Coordinates of N, CA and C and ligand atoms in Angstrom, one line a residue:
X1 N 0.8 -1.2 0.0 CA 0.0 0.0 0.0 C 0.9 1.3 0.0
X2 N 0.5 2.3 -0.8 CA 1.2 3.5 -0.8 C 0.7 4.4 0.4
X3 N 1.6 4.5 1.4 CA 1.2 5.2 2.6 C 0.9 6.7 2.4
X4 N 1.6 7.3 1.5 CA 1.3 8.7 1.2 C -0.2 8.9 0.7
X5 N -0.5 8.0 -0.2 CA -1.9 8.0 -0.8 C -2.9 7.7 0.3
X6 N -2.6 6.7 1.2 CA -3.5 6.4 2.3 C -3.8 7.6 3.2
X7 N -2.7 8.4 3.5 CA -2.9 9.6 4.3 C -3.8 10.6 3.6
X8 N -3.5 10.8 2.3 CA -4.4 11.7 1.5 C -5.8 11.3 1.6
X9 N -6.1 10.0 1.4 CA -7.4 9.5 1.4 C -8.1 9.6 2.8
X10 N -7.3 9.5 3.9 CA -7.8 9.7 5.3 C -8.3 11.1 5.4
X11 N -7.5 12.1 4.9 CA -7.8 13.5 5.0 C -9.1 13.8 4.2
X12 N -9.2 13.2 3.0 CA -10.4 13.4 2.2 C -11.6 12.8 2.8
X13 N -11.5 11.6 3.3 CA -12.7 11.0 4.0 C -13.2 11.8 5.2
X14 N -12.2 12.3 6.0 CA -12.6 13.1 7.1 C -13.2 14.4 6.7
X15 N -12.7 15.0 5.7 CA -13.2 16.3 5.2 C -14.7 16.1 4.7
X16 N -14.9 15.1 3.8 CA -16.2 14.9 3.3 C -17.2 14.4 4.3
X17 N -16.7 13.7 5.3 CA -17.6 13.2 6.4 C -18.2 14.4 7.1
X18 N -17.3 15.4 7.4 CA -17.8 16.7 8.0 C -18.8 17.5 7.1
X19 N -18.4 17.5 5.8 CA -19.3 18.2 4.9 C -20.7 17.5 4.9
X20 N -20.7 16.1 4.9 CA -21.9 15.3 4.8 C -22.7 15.7 6.1
X21 N -22.0 15.7 7.2 CA -22.7 16.0 8.5 C -23.4 17.4 8.4
X22 N -22.6 18.4 7.9 CA -23.2 19.8 7.9 C -24.3 19.9 6.8
X23 N -24.3 19.0 5.8 CA -25.3 19.1 4.8 C -26.7 18.6 5.2
X24 N -26.7 18.0 6.4 CA -28.0 17.5 6.9 C -28.4 16.2 6.4
X25 N -27.5 15.5 5.6 CA -27.9 14.2 5.0 C -27.9 13.1 6.0
X26 N -27.2 13.3 7.1 CA -27.1 12.3 8.2 C -27.5 12.9 9.5
X27 N -28.0 12.1 10.4 CA -28.4 12.5 11.8 C -27.5 11.7 12.7
X28 N -26.9 12.4 13.7 CA -26.1 11.7 14.7 C -24.9 11.1 14.1
X29 N -24.7 9.8 14.5 CA -23.5 9.1 13.9 C -23.9 8.2 12.8
X30 N -25.2 8.3 12.3 CA -25.6 7.4 11.2 C -25.0 7.8 9.9
X31 N -24.8 6.9 9.0 CA -24.2 7.2 7.7 C -22.7 6.9 7.7
X32 N -22.1 6.5 6.6 CA -20.7 6.3 6.5 C -20.2 6.5 5.1
X33 N -18.9 6.8 5.0 CA -18.3 7.1 3.7 C -17.0 6.4 3.6
X34 N -16.5 6.2 2.4 CA -15.2 5.6 2.2 C -14.6 6.0 0.9
X35 N -13.2 5.8 0.8 CA -12.5 6.1 -0.4 C -11.5 5.0 -0.7
X36 N -11.4 4.6 -1.9 CA -10.4 3.5 -2.3 C -9.0 4.1 -2.2
X37 N -8.1 3.2 -1.7 CA -6.6 3.5 -1.8 C -6.1 2.8 -3.0
X38 N -6.4 1.6 -3.2 CA -5.9 0.8 -4.3 C -6.7 -0.5 -4.5
X39 N -6.3 -1.5 -5.2 CA -7.1 -2.7 -5.4 C -7.3 -3.5 -4.2
X40 N -6.6 -3.2 -3.1 CA -6.7 -4.0 -1.9 C -7.2 -3.3 -0.7
X41 N -7.1 -2.0 -0.6 CA -7.4 -1.3 0.6 C -8.3 -0.1 0.4
X42 N -9.1 0.3 1.4 CA -9.9 1.5 1.4 C -9.7 2.2 2.8
X43 N -10.2 3.5 2.8 CA -10.3 4.2 4.0 C -11.8 4.4 4.3
X44 N -12.2 4.1 5.5 CA -13.6 4.2 5.8 C -13.8 4.9 7.2
X45 N -15.0 5.6 7.4 CA -15.2 6.2 8.7 C -15.3 5.2 9.8
X46 N -14.9 5.6 11.0 CA -15.0 4.6 12.1 C -16.5 4.5 12.6
X47 N -16.8 3.4 13.3 CA -18.1 3.1 13.7 C -18.5 4.0 14.9
X48 N -19.7 4.6 14.8 CA -20.4 5.3 15.9 C -19.6 6.5 16.5
X49 N -18.9 7.3 15.6 CA -18.1 8.4 16.2 C -18.9 9.7 15.9
X50 N -18.7 10.7 16.7 CA -19.3 12.0 16.5 C -18.6 12.7 15.3
X51 N -19.4 13.0 14.2 CA -18.8 13.5 13.0 C -18.1 14.9 13.2
X52 N -18.6 15.7 14.2 CA -18.0 17.0 14.4 C -16.6 16.9 15.0
X53 N -16.3 15.8 15.6 CA -15.0 15.7 16.3 C -14.0 14.8 15.6
X54 N -14.3 14.4 14.4 CA -13.4 13.5 13.7 C -12.1 14.2 13.3
X55 N -11.0 13.4 13.4 CA -9.8 13.9 12.7 C -9.2 12.8 11.8
X56 N -8.4 13.2 10.8 CA -8.0 12.4 9.7 C -7.4 11.0 10.1
X57 N -6.6 11.1 11.2 CA -5.9 9.8 11.6 C -6.9 8.8 12.1
X58 N -8.1 9.2 12.5 CA -9.1 8.2 13.0 C -9.8 7.5 11.9
X59 N -9.6 7.9 10.6 CA -10.3 7.2 9.5 C -9.6 5.9 9.3
X60 N -10.4 4.8 9.2 CA -9.8 3.4 9.4 C -9.4 2.9 8.0
X61 N -8.2 2.3 8.0 CA -7.7 1.6 6.8 C -8.1 0.1 6.9
X62 N -8.9 -0.3 5.9 CA -9.4 -1.7 5.9 C -9.1 -2.4 4.6
X63 N -8.9 -3.7 4.7 CA -8.6 -4.6 3.6 C -9.9 -4.9 2.8
X64 N -9.9 -4.8 1.5 CA -11.1 -5.0 0.7 C -11.5 -6.5 0.6
X65 N -10.6 -7.4 0.9 CA -10.8 -8.8 0.7 C -11.1 -9.5 2.0
X66 N -10.3 -9.2 3.1 CA -10.4 -9.9 4.4 C -11.2 -9.1 5.4
X67 N -11.4 -7.8 5.1 CA -12.0 -6.8 6.0 C -11.2 -6.5 7.3
X68 N -10.0 -7.1 7.3 CA -9.1 -6.7 8.5 C -8.8 -5.3 8.4
X69 N -8.6 -4.7 9.6 CA -8.3 -3.2 9.7 C -7.2 -2.9 10.6
X70 N -6.6 -1.7 10.4 CA -5.5 -1.2 11.2 C -6.0 -0.3 12.3
X71 N -5.3 -0.4 13.4 CA -5.6 0.6 14.5 C -6.6 0.1 15.5
X72 N -7.0 1.0 16.5 CA -7.8 0.6 17.6 C -9.3 0.9 17.3
X73 N -9.6 1.7 16.4 CA -11.0 2.1 16.1 C -11.6 1.1 15.2
X74 N -12.8 0.6 15.5 CA -13.5 -0.3 14.6 C -14.0 0.5 13.4
X75 N -14.0 -0.1 12.2 CA -14.5 0.6 11.0 C -16.1 0.5 11.1
X76 N -16.7 1.4 10.3 CA -18.2 1.4 10.1 C -18.7 -0.1 10.0
X77 N -19.9 -0.3 10.7 CA -20.4 -1.7 10.6 C -20.8 -2.0 9.2
X78 N -20.9 -1.0 8.3 CA -21.3 -1.3 6.9 C -20.1 -1.5 6.0
X79 N -18.9 -1.8 6.6 CA -17.7 -2.0 5.8 C -17.9 -3.2 4.8
X80 N -18.6 -4.2 5.1 CA -18.8 -5.3 4.2 C -19.4 -4.9 2.9
X81 N -20.4 -3.9 3.0 CA -21.0 -3.4 1.8 C -20.1 -2.6 0.9
X82 N -19.3 -1.7 1.6 CA -18.4 -0.8 0.9 C -17.3 -1.7 0.1
X83 N -16.8 -2.7 0.9 CA -15.7 -3.5 0.3 C -16.2 -4.3 -0.9
X84 N -17.4 -4.8 -0.8 CA -18.0 -5.6 -1.9 C -18.2 -4.7 -3.2
X85 N -18.6 -3.5 -3.0 CA -18.8 -2.6 -4.1 C -17.4 -2.3 -4.8
X86 N -16.4 -2.0 -4.0 CA -15.0 -1.7 -4.6 C -14.5 -3.0 -5.4
X87 N -14.8 -4.1 -4.8 CA -14.4 -5.3 -5.5 C -15.1 -5.5 -6.9
X88 N -16.4 -5.1 -6.9 CA -17.3 -5.3 -8.0 C -17.1 -4.2 -9.1
X89 N -16.7 -3.0 -8.7 CA -16.7 -1.9 -9.6 C -15.3 -1.2 -9.6
X90 N -14.4 -1.7 -10.4 CA -13.0 -1.1 -10.4 C -12.9 0.4 -10.7
X91 N -13.9 0.9 -11.4 CA -13.8 2.3 -11.7 C -14.3 3.2 -10.6
X92 N -14.8 2.6 -9.5 CA -15.3 3.4 -8.4 C -14.3 3.6 -7.3
X93 N -14.2 4.9 -6.9 CA -13.2 5.2 -5.8 C -13.7 5.9 -4.6
X94 N -15.0 6.2 -4.6 CA -15.7 6.8 -3.4 C -17.1 6.3 -3.2
X95 N -17.5 6.1 -1.9 CA -18.8 5.6 -1.6 C -19.4 6.4 -0.4
X96 N -20.7 6.8 -0.5 CA -21.3 7.5 0.6 C -22.7 6.8 0.8
X97 N -22.9 6.5 2.1 CA -24.1 5.9 2.5 C -24.8 6.7 3.6
X98 N -26.1 7.1 3.3 CA -26.8 7.9 4.3 C -28.2 7.3 4.6
X99 N -28.8 7.8 5.6 CA -30.2 7.4 5.9 C -31.1 8.7 5.8
X100 N -30.8 9.5 4.7 CA -31.4 10.8 4.5 C -33.0 10.7 4.4
X101 N -33.7 11.7 4.8 CA -35.1 11.6 5.1 C -36.0 11.2 3.8
X102 N -35.8 12.0 2.7 CA -36.6 11.7 1.6 C -36.3 10.4 0.9
X103 N -35.0 10.1 0.8 CA -34.6 8.8 0.2 C -35.2 7.7 1.0
X104 N -35.1 7.8 2.3 CA -35.6 6.8 3.2 C -37.1 6.7 3.1
X105 N -37.8 7.8 2.9 CA -39.3 7.8 2.7 C -39.6 6.9 1.5
X106 N -38.9 7.1 0.4 CA -39.2 6.3 -0.8 C -38.8 4.8 -0.6
X107 N -37.7 4.7 0.1 CA -37.2 3.3 0.4 C -38.2 2.5 1.4
X108 N -38.9 3.3 2.2 CA -39.9 2.6 3.1 C -41.1 2.2 2.3
X109 N -41.4 3.0 1.3 CA -42.6 2.6 0.4 C -42.1 1.5 -0.5
X110 N -40.8 1.1 -0.5 CA -40.2 0.1 -1.3 C -40.5 0.3 -2.8
X111 N -40.2 1.6 -3.2 CA -40.3 1.9 -4.7 C -39.0 2.4 -5.2
X112 N -38.8 2.3 -6.5 CA -37.7 3.0 -7.2 C -38.0 4.4 -7.4
X113 N -37.0 5.3 -7.6 CA -37.3 6.7 -8.0 C -37.2 6.6 -9.6
X114 N -38.3 6.9 -10.3 CA -38.1 6.8 -11.8 C -37.2 7.9 -12.3
X115 N -36.8 7.8 -13.5 CA -35.9 8.9 -14.1 C -36.7 10.2 -14.4
X116 N -36.6 11.1 -13.5 CA -37.5 12.3 -13.6 C -36.8 13.7 -13.6
X117 N -35.5 13.7 -13.1 CA -34.8 15.0 -13.0 C -33.6 14.9 -13.9
X118 N -33.3 16.0 -14.6 CA -32.1 16.1 -15.5 C -30.8 15.7 -14.7
X119 N -30.6 16.4 -13.6 CA -29.4 16.2 -12.8 C -29.3 14.7 -12.3
X120 N -30.4 14.2 -11.9 CA -30.5 12.8 -11.5 C -30.0 11.8 -12.5
X121 N -30.5 12.0 -13.8 CA -30.2 11.0 -14.8 C -28.7 11.2 -15.3
X122 N -28.3 12.5 -15.3 CA -26.9 12.8 -15.7 C -25.9 12.1 -14.7
X123 N -26.1 12.3 -13.4 CA -25.1 11.9 -12.4 C -25.3 10.5 -12.0
X124 N -26.6 10.1 -11.8 CA -26.8 8.7 -11.2 C -27.1 7.7 -12.3
X125 N -27.3 8.1 -13.6 CA -27.4 7.2 -14.7 C -28.8 6.7 -15.0
X126 N -29.9 7.3 -14.4 CA -31.3 6.9 -14.7 C -32.1 6.8 -13.5
X127 N -33.0 5.8 -13.5 CA -33.8 5.6 -12.3 C -32.9 5.2 -11.1
X128 N -33.4 5.4 -9.9 CA -32.7 4.9 -8.7 C -33.4 3.7 -8.2
X129 N -32.8 2.5 -8.4 CA -33.4 1.3 -8.1 C -33.4 1.0 -6.6
X130 N -34.3 0.2 -6.1 CA -34.4 -0.2 -4.7 C -33.7 -1.5 -4.5
X131 N -32.8 -1.6 -3.6 CA -32.2 -2.9 -3.2 C -33.1 -3.5 -2.2
X132 N -33.4 -4.8 -2.4 CA -34.4 -5.5 -1.6 C -34.0 -5.5 -0.1
X133 N -35.0 -5.7 0.7 CA -34.8 -5.7 2.2 C -34.0 -6.9 2.7
X134 N -33.0 -6.5 3.5 CA -32.1 -7.5 4.1 C -31.7 -6.9 5.5
X135 N -31.1 -7.7 6.3 CA -30.6 -7.2 7.5 C -29.3 -6.3 7.2
X136 N -29.1 -5.2 7.9 CA -28.0 -4.4 7.7 C -26.7 -5.1 7.9
X137 N -25.6 -4.7 7.3 CA -24.2 -5.2 7.5 C -24.1 -6.7 7.2
X138 N -24.8 -7.2 6.2 CA -24.7 -8.6 5.9 C -24.2 -8.7 4.4
X139 N -23.7 -9.9 4.1 CA -23.4 -10.1 2.7 C -24.6 -10.0 1.8
X140 N -25.8 -10.4 2.3 CA -27.0 -10.3 1.6 C -27.3 -8.9 1.2
X141 N -27.1 -8.0 2.1 CA -27.3 -6.5 1.8 C -26.3 -6.1 0.7
X142 N -25.0 -6.5 0.8 CA -24.0 -6.2 -0.2 C -24.5 -6.7 -1.6
X143 N -25.0 -7.9 -1.6 CA -25.4 -8.5 -2.9 C -26.6 -7.7 -3.5
X144 N -27.5 -7.4 -2.7 CA -28.7 -6.6 -3.1 C -28.3 -5.2 -3.6
X145 N -27.4 -4.6 -2.9 CA -27.0 -3.2 -3.3 C -26.2 -3.3 -4.6
X146 N -25.4 -4.2 -4.8 CA -24.6 -4.3 -6.0 C -25.5 -4.6 -7.2
X147 N -26.6 -5.4 -7.0 CA -27.5 -5.6 -8.1 C -28.3 -4.3 -8.4
X148 N -28.7 -3.6 -7.4 CA -29.4 -2.3 -7.7 C -28.6 -1.3 -8.3
X149 N -27.2 -1.3 -8.1 CA -26.3 -0.3 -8.6 C -25.9 -0.6 -10.0
X150 N -26.3 -1.7 -10.6 CA -25.8 -2.1 -11.9 C -26.0 -0.9 -12.9
X151 N -25.0 -0.5 -13.6 CA -25.1 0.6 -14.5 C -25.6 1.9 -13.9
X152 N -25.5 2.1 -12.6 CA -25.9 3.3 -11.9 C -24.9 3.7 -10.9
X153 N -25.0 4.9 -10.4 CA -24.2 5.3 -9.3 C -25.0 5.7 -8.1
X154 N -26.2 5.3 -8.0 CA -27.0 5.5 -6.8 C -28.1 4.5 -6.7
X155 N -28.4 4.1 -5.4 CA -29.5 3.1 -5.2 C -30.2 3.4 -3.8
X156 N -31.4 3.0 -3.7 CA -32.1 3.0 -2.4 C -31.9 1.6 -1.8
X157 N -32.0 1.6 -0.4 CA -32.0 0.3 0.3 C -33.3 0.2 1.1
X158 N -34.0 -0.8 0.8 CA -35.4 -0.9 1.4 C -35.4 -0.7 2.9
X159 N -36.2 0.2 3.4 CA -36.4 0.5 4.8 C -35.2 0.9 5.5
X160 N -34.2 1.4 4.8 CA -32.9 1.6 5.4 C -32.2 3.0 5.0
X161 N -32.1 3.3 3.7 CA -31.5 4.5 3.3 C -31.1 4.5 1.8
X162 N -29.9 5.2 1.6 CA -29.5 5.3 0.2 C -28.0 5.1 0.1
X163 N -27.5 4.8 -1.1 CA -26.0 4.7 -1.3 C -25.7 5.3 -2.6
X164 N -24.6 6.1 -2.7 CA -24.1 6.6 -3.9 C -22.6 6.3 -4.1
X165 N -22.2 6.2 -5.3 CA -20.8 5.8 -5.6 C -20.3 6.8 -6.7
X166 N -19.0 7.0 -6.7 CA -18.4 7.9 -7.8 C -17.0 7.6 -8.1
X167 N -16.5 8.2 -9.2 CA -15.1 8.0 -9.6 C -14.2 8.7 -8.6
X168 N -14.8 9.6 -7.8 CA -14.1 10.2 -6.7 C -15.1 10.3 -5.5
X169 N -14.6 10.5 -4.3 CA -15.6 10.7 -3.2 C -16.4 11.9 -3.3
X170 N -15.8 13.0 -3.9 CA -16.6 14.2 -4.1 C -17.8 13.9 -5.0
X171 N -17.6 13.1 -6.1 CA -18.6 12.8 -7.0 C -19.8 12.0 -6.3
X172 N -19.4 11.1 -5.4 CA -20.4 10.3 -4.6 C -21.2 11.3 -3.7
X173 N -20.5 12.3 -3.1 CA -21.1 13.3 -2.3 C -22.2 14.1 -3.1
X174 N -21.8 14.6 -4.3 CA -22.7 15.3 -5.1 C -23.9 14.4 -5.4
X175 N -23.6 13.1 -5.8 CA -24.6 12.1 -6.1 C -25.6 12.0 -4.9
X176 N -25.2 12.0 -3.7 CA -26.1 11.8 -2.6 C -27.0 13.0 -2.4
X177 N -26.5 14.2 -2.7 CA -27.4 15.3 -2.6 C -28.4 15.3 -3.8
X178 N -28.0 14.9 -5.0 CA -28.9 14.9 -6.1 C -29.9 13.8 -5.9
X179 N -29.5 12.6 -5.3 CA -30.5 11.6 -5.0 C -31.5 12.0 -4.0
X180 N -31.1 12.7 -3.0 CA -32.0 13.1 -1.9 C -33.0 14.1 -2.5
X181 N -32.5 15.0 -3.4 CA -33.4 16.0 -4.0 C -34.4 15.3 -5.0
X182 N -33.9 14.3 -5.7 CA -34.8 13.6 -6.7 C -35.9 12.9 -5.9
X183 N -35.6 12.3 -4.7 CA -36.6 11.6 -3.9 C -37.6 12.6 -3.4
X184 N -37.2 13.8 -3.0 CA -38.1 14.8 -2.5 C -39.0 15.3 -3.7
X185 N -38.5 15.5 -4.8 CA -39.2 15.9 -6.0 C -40.3 14.8 -6.4
X186 N -39.8 13.6 -6.3 CA -40.7 12.4 -6.7 C -41.9 12.4 -5.7
X187 N -41.7 12.6 -4.4 CA -42.7 12.6 -3.5 C -43.7 13.8 -3.7
X188 N -43.1 15.0 -3.9 CA -43.9 16.2 -4.1 C -44.7 16.1 -5.3
X189 N -44.2 15.5 -6.4 CA -44.9 15.5 -7.7 C -46.2 14.6 -7.6
X190 N -46.3 13.8 -6.6 CA -47.5 13.0 -6.4 C -48.7 13.9 -6.2
X191 N -48.5 15.1 -5.6 CA -49.6 16.0 -5.3 C -50.2 16.6 -6.5
X192 N -49.4 16.6 -7.6 CA -49.9 17.3 -8.9 C -50.0 16.3 -10.0
X193 N -50.3 15.1 -9.7 CA -50.6 14.1 -10.8 C -49.5 13.2 -11.1
X194 N -48.3 13.3 -10.4 CA -47.2 12.4 -10.7 C -46.3 12.9 -11.7
X195 N -45.0 12.5 -11.7 CA -44.0 13.0 -12.7 C -44.1 12.4 -14.0
X196 N -43.5 13.1 -15.0 CA -43.4 12.5 -16.4 C -41.9 12.1 -16.5
X197 N -41.7 10.9 -17.0 CA -40.3 10.3 -17.0 C -39.5 10.8 -18.2
X198 N -38.2 10.9 -18.1 CA -37.3 11.3 -19.1 C -37.1 10.0 -20.0
X199 N -37.0 10.2 -21.3 CA -36.9 9.0 -22.2 C -35.5 8.4 -22.2
X200 N -35.3 7.2 -22.5 CA -34.0 6.5 -22.4 C -32.9 7.2 -23.3
X201 N -33.3 7.6 -24.5 CA -32.4 8.3 -25.4 C -31.8 9.5 -24.7
X202 N -32.6 10.3 -24.0 CA -32.1 11.5 -23.4 C -31.2 11.1 -22.1
X203 N -31.7 10.1 -21.4 CA -30.9 9.6 -20.2 C -29.5 9.2 -20.7
X204 N -29.4 8.5 -21.8 CA -28.1 8.0 -22.3 C -27.2 9.2 -22.7
X205 N -27.8 10.2 -23.4 CA -27.1 11.4 -23.8 C -26.6 12.2 -22.6
X206 N -27.4 12.4 -21.6 CA -27.0 13.2 -20.5 C -25.9 12.5 -19.6
X207 N -26.1 11.2 -19.5 CA -25.2 10.5 -18.6 C -23.8 10.4 -19.3
X208 N -23.8 10.2 -20.6 CA -22.5 10.2 -21.3 C -21.9 11.5 -21.3
X209 N -22.7 12.6 -21.4 CA -22.1 13.9 -21.3 C -21.4 14.1 -19.9
X210 N -22.1 13.7 -18.8 CA -21.5 13.8 -17.5 C -20.2 13.0 -17.3
X211 N -20.2 11.8 -17.8 CA -19.1 10.9 -17.6 C -17.9 11.4 -18.5
X212 N -18.1 11.9 -19.7 CA -17.0 12.1 -20.6 C -16.8 13.5 -21.1
X213 N -17.7 14.4 -20.9 CA -17.5 15.8 -21.5 C -17.7 16.9 -20.5
X214 N -18.3 16.6 -19.3 CA -18.6 17.7 -18.4 C -17.4 18.3 -17.7
X215 N -17.5 19.6 -17.3 CA -16.4 20.2 -16.5 C -15.2 20.7 -17.3
X216 N -14.2 21.2 -16.6 CA -13.0 21.8 -17.2 C -12.0 20.7 -17.7
X217 N -11.4 20.9 -18.8 CA -10.4 19.9 -19.2 C -9.1 20.3 -18.6
Ligands
LIG301 ZN1 -27.0 2.3 7.1

């Protein structure tokens, strides 16, 4: 493992964890985030810590294959899900998991969020699928989440919350804000007759634009 990179990733995870906390996407110590170091290791938030008092060295380095970790602090109880995603998706370098209110509302109704907002389809790749209900922190949850994330960067988890992934942790953070907003819009739109979905051709166009052409060169 490259120790310099591991340190940089610890600083980034700590920084985004505090941003996530201030964004209101998590309450108390719920929610967890991680960043990949390489093919074998990731950095993940410790279990049950106060987000306002975190510092970079407390971010836990864990093995993606054995789930063994360094140091005295236990990693997030959802380490098994994060590790499984990194093993399944080599292009993914950051993961954010929240129990945010609107995403959780749709997830308790056990529905998908259809493809309805331009920013949602650009960043998350289309509809936000629901991962079936399982007990938290199990291999079954990891399997369901990976299935729901196929060709997407965001998913709901039945009766539990949401998860977003990105080429960087910052991208996963933006994804979690976009997902939460899409869930809110989906719920609100029920009051005025329900949303009209964006067609697949436009979804493909926007998502390709985001992945390959968006931003500064
Ligand atoms: Zn959770």
